[in-house]
Short mmCIF file of C-alpha atoms and ligand atoms in Angstrom, two decimals:
data_model
loop_
_atom_site.label_atom_id
_atom_site.label_comp_id
_atom_site.label_asym_id
_atom_site.label_seq_id
_atom_site.Cartn_x
_atom_site.Cartn_y
_atom_site.Cartn_z
CA UNK A 1 20.08 -10.40 -1.55
CA UNK A 2 16.37 -11.13 -1.72
CA UNK A 3 14.75 -12.11 -4.95
CA UNK A 4 12.19 -9.44 -5.68
CA UNK A 5 9.23 -9.55 -8.04
CA UNK A 6 7.56 -6.44 -9.46
CA UNK A 7 4.18 -7.07 -11.11
CA UNK A 8 3.55 -5.05 -14.29
CA UNK A 9 -0.03 -3.80 -14.30
CA UNK A 10 0.15 -3.13 -18.07
CA UNK A 11 -1.33 -6.56 -18.79
CA UNK A 12 -4.05 -6.33 -16.16
CA UNK A 13 -7.73 -5.80 -16.93
CA UNK A 14 -8.26 -2.11 -16.09
CA UNK A 15 -12.00 -2.70 -15.72
CA UNK A 16 -11.10 -4.74 -12.64
CA UNK A 17 -8.25 -2.59 -11.43
CA UNK A 18 -9.31 -2.67 -7.77
CA UNK A 19 -9.47 -6.48 -7.75
CA UNK A 20 -6.11 -6.72 -9.49
CA UNK A 21 -4.45 -4.39 -6.99
CA UNK A 22 -5.96 -6.50 -4.20
CA UNK A 23 -4.61 -9.64 -5.81
CA UNK A 24 -1.08 -8.20 -5.89
CA UNK A 25 -1.46 -6.97 -2.29
CA UNK A 26 -2.35 -10.49 -1.14
CA UNK A 27 0.31 -12.20 -3.24
CA UNK A 28 4.02 -12.79 -2.63
CA UNK A 29 4.91 -9.99 -5.07
CA UNK A 30 7.09 -7.19 -3.70
CA UNK A 31 6.32 -4.16 -5.88
CA UNK A 32 3.83 -2.80 -8.40
CA UNK A 33 5.54 -2.06 -11.74
CA UNK A 34 3.83 0.82 -13.56
CA UNK A 35 4.74 1.46 -17.20
CA UNK A 36 4.31 5.02 -18.45
CA UNK A 37 4.49 5.34 -22.26
CA UNK A 38 4.15 8.59 -24.17
CA UNK A 39 3.78 7.42 -27.77
CA UNK A 40 7.03 9.25 -28.63
CA UNK A 41 9.85 7.47 -26.83
CA UNK A 42 8.02 4.20 -27.50
CA UNK A 43 5.43 3.39 -30.16
CA UNK A 44 2.58 3.00 -27.67
CA UNK A 45 0.62 5.03 -25.12
CA UNK A 46 -0.23 3.32 -21.85
CA UNK A 47 -1.85 5.16 -18.94
CA UNK A 48 -1.07 8.17 -16.81
CA UNK A 49 -1.33 9.85 -13.46
CA UNK A 50 -5.01 9.13 -12.60
CA UNK A 51 -4.34 5.38 -12.83
CA UNK A 52 -1.17 5.72 -10.74
CA UNK A 53 -3.09 7.62 -8.08
CA UNK A 54 -5.88 5.03 -8.09
CA UNK A 55 -3.35 2.22 -7.62
CA UNK A 56 -1.43 4.19 -4.97
CA UNK A 57 -4.60 4.65 -2.92
CA UNK A 58 -5.04 0.87 -2.58
CA UNK A 59 -1.51 -0.47 -2.88
CA UNK A 60 0.15 -1.94 0.20
CA UNK A 61 3.48 -2.33 -1.63
CA UNK A 62 5.89 0.16 -3.23
CA UNK A 63 5.16 1.59 -6.68
CA UNK A 64 8.03 1.02 -9.12
CA UNK A 65 7.33 3.52 -11.90
CA UNK A 66 9.10 3.00 -15.26
CA UNK A 67 9.07 6.14 -17.40
CA UNK A 68 9.26 5.42 -21.12
CA UNK A 69 8.90 9.08 -22.02
CA UNK A 70 11.07 11.78 -23.59
CA UNK A 71 12.41 14.51 -21.31
CA UNK A 72 11.32 12.83 -18.05
CA UNK A 73 12.77 15.73 -15.99
CA UNK A 74 9.51 17.59 -16.52
CA UNK A 75 7.56 15.05 -14.49
CA UNK A 76 9.70 13.82 -11.58
CA UNK A 77 7.84 15.78 -8.87
CA UNK A 78 4.45 14.84 -10.31
CA UNK A 79 5.20 11.12 -10.15
CA UNK A 80 6.49 11.49 -6.60
CA UNK A 81 3.24 13.21 -5.62
CA UNK A 82 1.22 10.49 -7.37
CA UNK A 83 2.84 7.85 -5.14
CA UNK A 84 6.03 6.55 -6.80
CA UNK A 85 8.66 5.20 -4.41
CA UNK A 86 11.00 3.97 -7.14
CA UNK A 87 11.38 5.89 -10.38
CA UNK A 88 13.34 4.82 -13.45
CA UNK A 89 14.21 6.95 -16.46
CA UNK A 90 15.71 5.77 -19.73
CA UNK A 91 19.40 6.37 -20.42
CA UNK A 92 18.41 7.09 -24.03
CA UNK A 93 15.96 9.84 -22.95
CA UNK A 94 18.21 11.79 -20.57
CA UNK A 95 20.75 14.36 -21.67
CA UNK A 96 21.81 15.16 -18.10
CA UNK A 97 21.40 11.76 -16.47
CA UNK A 98 23.55 12.60 -13.43
CA UNK A 99 21.35 15.59 -12.64
CA UNK A 100 18.14 13.62 -13.21
CA UNK A 101 19.16 10.77 -10.91
CA UNK A 102 20.19 13.18 -8.17
CA UNK A 103 16.87 14.99 -8.46
CA UNK A 104 15.00 11.68 -8.09
CA UNK A 105 16.99 10.88 -4.94
CA UNK A 106 16.45 14.39 -3.59
CA UNK A 107 12.72 13.76 -3.93
CA UNK A 108 13.23 10.76 -1.65
CA UNK A 109 12.66 8.10 -4.29
CA UNK A 110 14.98 5.30 -5.39
CA UNK A 111 16.63 6.29 -8.66
CA UNK A 112 16.72 3.81 -11.53
CA UNK A 113 18.18 3.97 -15.01
CA UNK A 114 16.67 1.83 -17.76
CA UNK A 115 18.60 0.58 -20.81
CA UNK A 116 17.10 -0.49 -24.12
CA UNK A 117 18.27 -3.87 -25.45
CA UNK A 118 20.87 -2.25 -27.77
CA UNK A 119 22.39 0.05 -25.13
CA UNK A 120 25.66 -1.22 -23.65
CA UNK A 121 25.91 -1.57 -19.89
CA UNK A 122 29.46 -0.16 -20.11
CA UNK A 123 27.92 3.28 -20.76
CA UNK A 124 26.99 3.30 -17.07
CA UNK A 125 30.55 3.02 -15.75
CA UNK A 126 30.74 6.69 -14.76
CA UNK A 127 27.28 6.86 -13.19
CA UNK A 128 26.86 3.47 -11.51
CA UNK A 129 27.66 4.95 -8.05
CA UNK A 130 24.67 7.27 -8.35
CA UNK A 131 22.12 4.62 -9.27
CA UNK A 132 19.92 2.60 -6.92
CA UNK A 133 18.87 0.15 -9.62
CA UNK A 134 19.50 -0.56 -13.29
CA UNK A 135 16.53 -1.76 -15.33
CA UNK A 136 17.66 -3.88 -18.25
CA UNK A 137 15.00 -4.08 -20.94
CA UNK A 138 14.86 -7.67 -22.11
CA UNK A 139 12.40 -6.77 -24.91
CA UNK A 140 12.11 -3.58 -26.93
CA UNK A 141 10.01 -1.30 -24.73
CA UNK A 142 6.44 -0.48 -25.66
CA UNK A 143 4.37 -3.63 -25.23
CA UNK A 144 3.69 -6.45 -22.82
CA UNK A 145 3.73 -10.11 -23.83
CA UNK A 146 6.86 -10.04 -26.03
CA UNK A 147 9.58 -12.68 -26.34
CA UNK A 148 12.60 -12.45 -24.00
CA UNK A 149 15.89 -11.45 -25.69
CA UNK A 150 18.51 -14.04 -24.66
CA UNK A 151 21.47 -11.63 -24.97
CA UNK A 152 20.19 -10.08 -21.72
CA UNK A 153 22.07 -12.79 -19.77
CA UNK A 154 25.34 -11.46 -21.17
CA UNK A 155 24.38 -7.93 -20.10
CA UNK A 156 23.50 -9.09 -16.58
CA UNK A 157 26.93 -10.72 -16.18
CA UNK A 158 28.80 -7.63 -17.38
CA UNK A 159 26.69 -5.26 -15.31
CA UNK A 160 27.07 -7.38 -12.17
CA UNK A 161 30.86 -7.31 -12.63
CA UNK A 162 30.82 -3.53 -12.93
CA UNK A 163 28.63 -3.17 -9.83
CA UNK A 164 30.84 -5.41 -7.71
CA UNK A 165 34.08 -3.78 -8.93
CA UNK A 166 32.84 -0.27 -8.26
CA UNK A 167 31.27 -1.19 -4.94
CA UNK A 168 27.97 0.28 -6.12
CA UNK A 169 24.73 -0.44 -4.24
CA UNK A 170 22.81 -0.79 -7.54
CA UNK A 171 20.32 -3.63 -7.94
CA UNK A 172 19.57 -5.23 -11.31
CA UNK A 173 15.97 -5.32 -12.56
CA UNK A 174 14.96 -7.31 -15.65
CA UNK A 175 11.90 -6.21 -17.60
CA UNK A 176 10.20 -7.99 -20.48
CA UNK A 177 9.42 -11.59 -21.38
CA UNK A 178 10.01 -12.92 -17.87
CA UNK A 179 8.18 -16.17 -17.20
CA UNK A 180 8.28 -19.38 -15.14
CA UNK A 181 10.83 -20.92 -17.51
CA UNK A 182 13.51 -18.22 -17.23
CA UNK A 183 12.94 -16.69 -13.76
CA UNK A 184 15.24 -19.05 -11.86
CA UNK A 185 18.07 -18.63 -14.43
CA UNK A 186 17.73 -14.84 -14.32
CA UNK A 187 18.01 -14.70 -10.54
CA UNK A 188 20.94 -17.14 -10.70
CA UNK A 189 22.65 -14.95 -13.33
CA UNK A 190 22.57 -11.96 -10.97
CA UNK A 191 19.15 -10.32 -11.32
CA UNK A 192 17.74 -8.92 -8.08
CA UNK A 193 14.31 -7.87 -9.33
CA UNK A 194 12.17 -9.45 -12.05
CA UNK A 195 9.24 -7.67 -13.68
CA UNK A 196 6.36 -9.81 -14.92
CA UNK A 197 3.10 -8.80 -16.56
CA UNK A 198 1.86 -11.30 -19.07
CA UNK A 199 3.11 -14.31 -17.09
CA UNK A 200 0.98 -13.15 -14.16
CA UNK A 201 -2.21 -11.86 -15.78
CA UNK A 202 -2.57 -14.52 -18.47
CA UNK A 203 -2.37 -17.26 -15.83
CA UNK A 204 -5.50 -18.99 -14.56
CA UNK A 205 -4.25 -18.38 -11.02
CA UNK A 206 -2.20 -15.13 -10.93
CA UNK A 207 -1.24 -15.51 -7.25
CA UNK A 208 0.11 -18.98 -7.89
CA UNK A 209 1.96 -17.68 -10.92
CA UNK A 210 3.62 -15.01 -8.76
CA UNK A 211 4.65 -17.66 -6.26
CA UNK A 212 6.26 -19.71 -9.02
CA UNK A 213 8.09 -16.69 -10.43
CA UNK A 214 9.72 -15.96 -7.08
CA UNK A 215 11.23 -19.46 -7.02
C1 DX5 B 1 7.43 -3.09 -21.74
C2 DX5 B 1 7.26 -2.81 -20.27
C3 DX5 B 1 7.21 -4.01 -19.42
C4 DX5 B 1 6.10 -4.95 -19.73
C5 DX5 B 1 6.48 -6.32 -19.25
O1 DX5 B 1 7.70 -1.93 -22.43
O2 DX5 B 1 8.31 -1.99 -19.79
O3 DX5 B 1 7.18 -3.66 -18.05
O4 DX5 B 1 4.88 -4.58 -19.15
O5 DX5 B 1 5.50 -7.17 -19.66
P1 DX5 B 1 5.72 -8.73 -19.92
O6 DX5 B 1 6.06 -9.35 -18.60
O7 DX5 B 1 4.38 -9.14 -20.43
O8 DX5 B 1 6.81 -8.86 -20.93
ZN1 ZN B 2 8.47 -1.74 -17.54
#
C-alpha cells in the first residue's frame, strides 16, 4: 500500500489561498484535507462551501472532506456538488451510520468514518465492511497545531487487526499532530494516510516539508 499524505488547508493563509493550492498541486502530497467545523460538534467554526468550491476549481488532486458537524446527512449531496471525492463523517455524530455511509458511496464518493480520541475502534466491528477509510483523530477535533495523542498507536494496531481479519478494504487515516518526527512510525504502525496542516504551513519550505512527511 502506498503512503498517502493529505494536506490540511486549515492552517494555510486564506489570503493566499490560490498560491497555497498551487503549492499543494506541485508538491508530492496526494490529497487536499478540508476540515468543516460547525461550532456545535466541535468548539470552533472553520470555513464552508465557497472555500471548498474555490479550492476545487484549482485543485489537481482529490478533495478529502472531513465533516466535524452534527447531523451530516443534511449535507452529503452539497459536498459532493462542491467537489468532494472522499467524505468522512464522525461516528459520534451519526445515528444511522450504515445508511449514511451507503449514501456517500451511492453519491460516488469514498466513505470515511472518523473517531474521536476516546471512541473505541471496536465499535466499528459491524460496519468495517462498509467503510472505505477510517479517520482516527489523534487530537481532539476542532483546532490545528495540537499535540499528538500517543495512545493513537494502540488504536492503529487494533484497527489494523480488525481490518485484516474481516477482509475489509478500509484504509487508516491519522489526523492531528502529525509531523516529521512521528510520520515514519505512523506509517510503520499501519497508517495508510497521514493528514498534516501545521507541519506543512509553519515550515519555511512547505513543499520540502511535504516531501519529508511522505518518508
Ligand atoms: C483538527 C482537524 C485536523 C487539523 C490537523 O480538528 O481535523 O485536520 O487541521 O492539523 P495539524 O496537522 O496542525 O494537527
Ligand atoms: Zn481533519
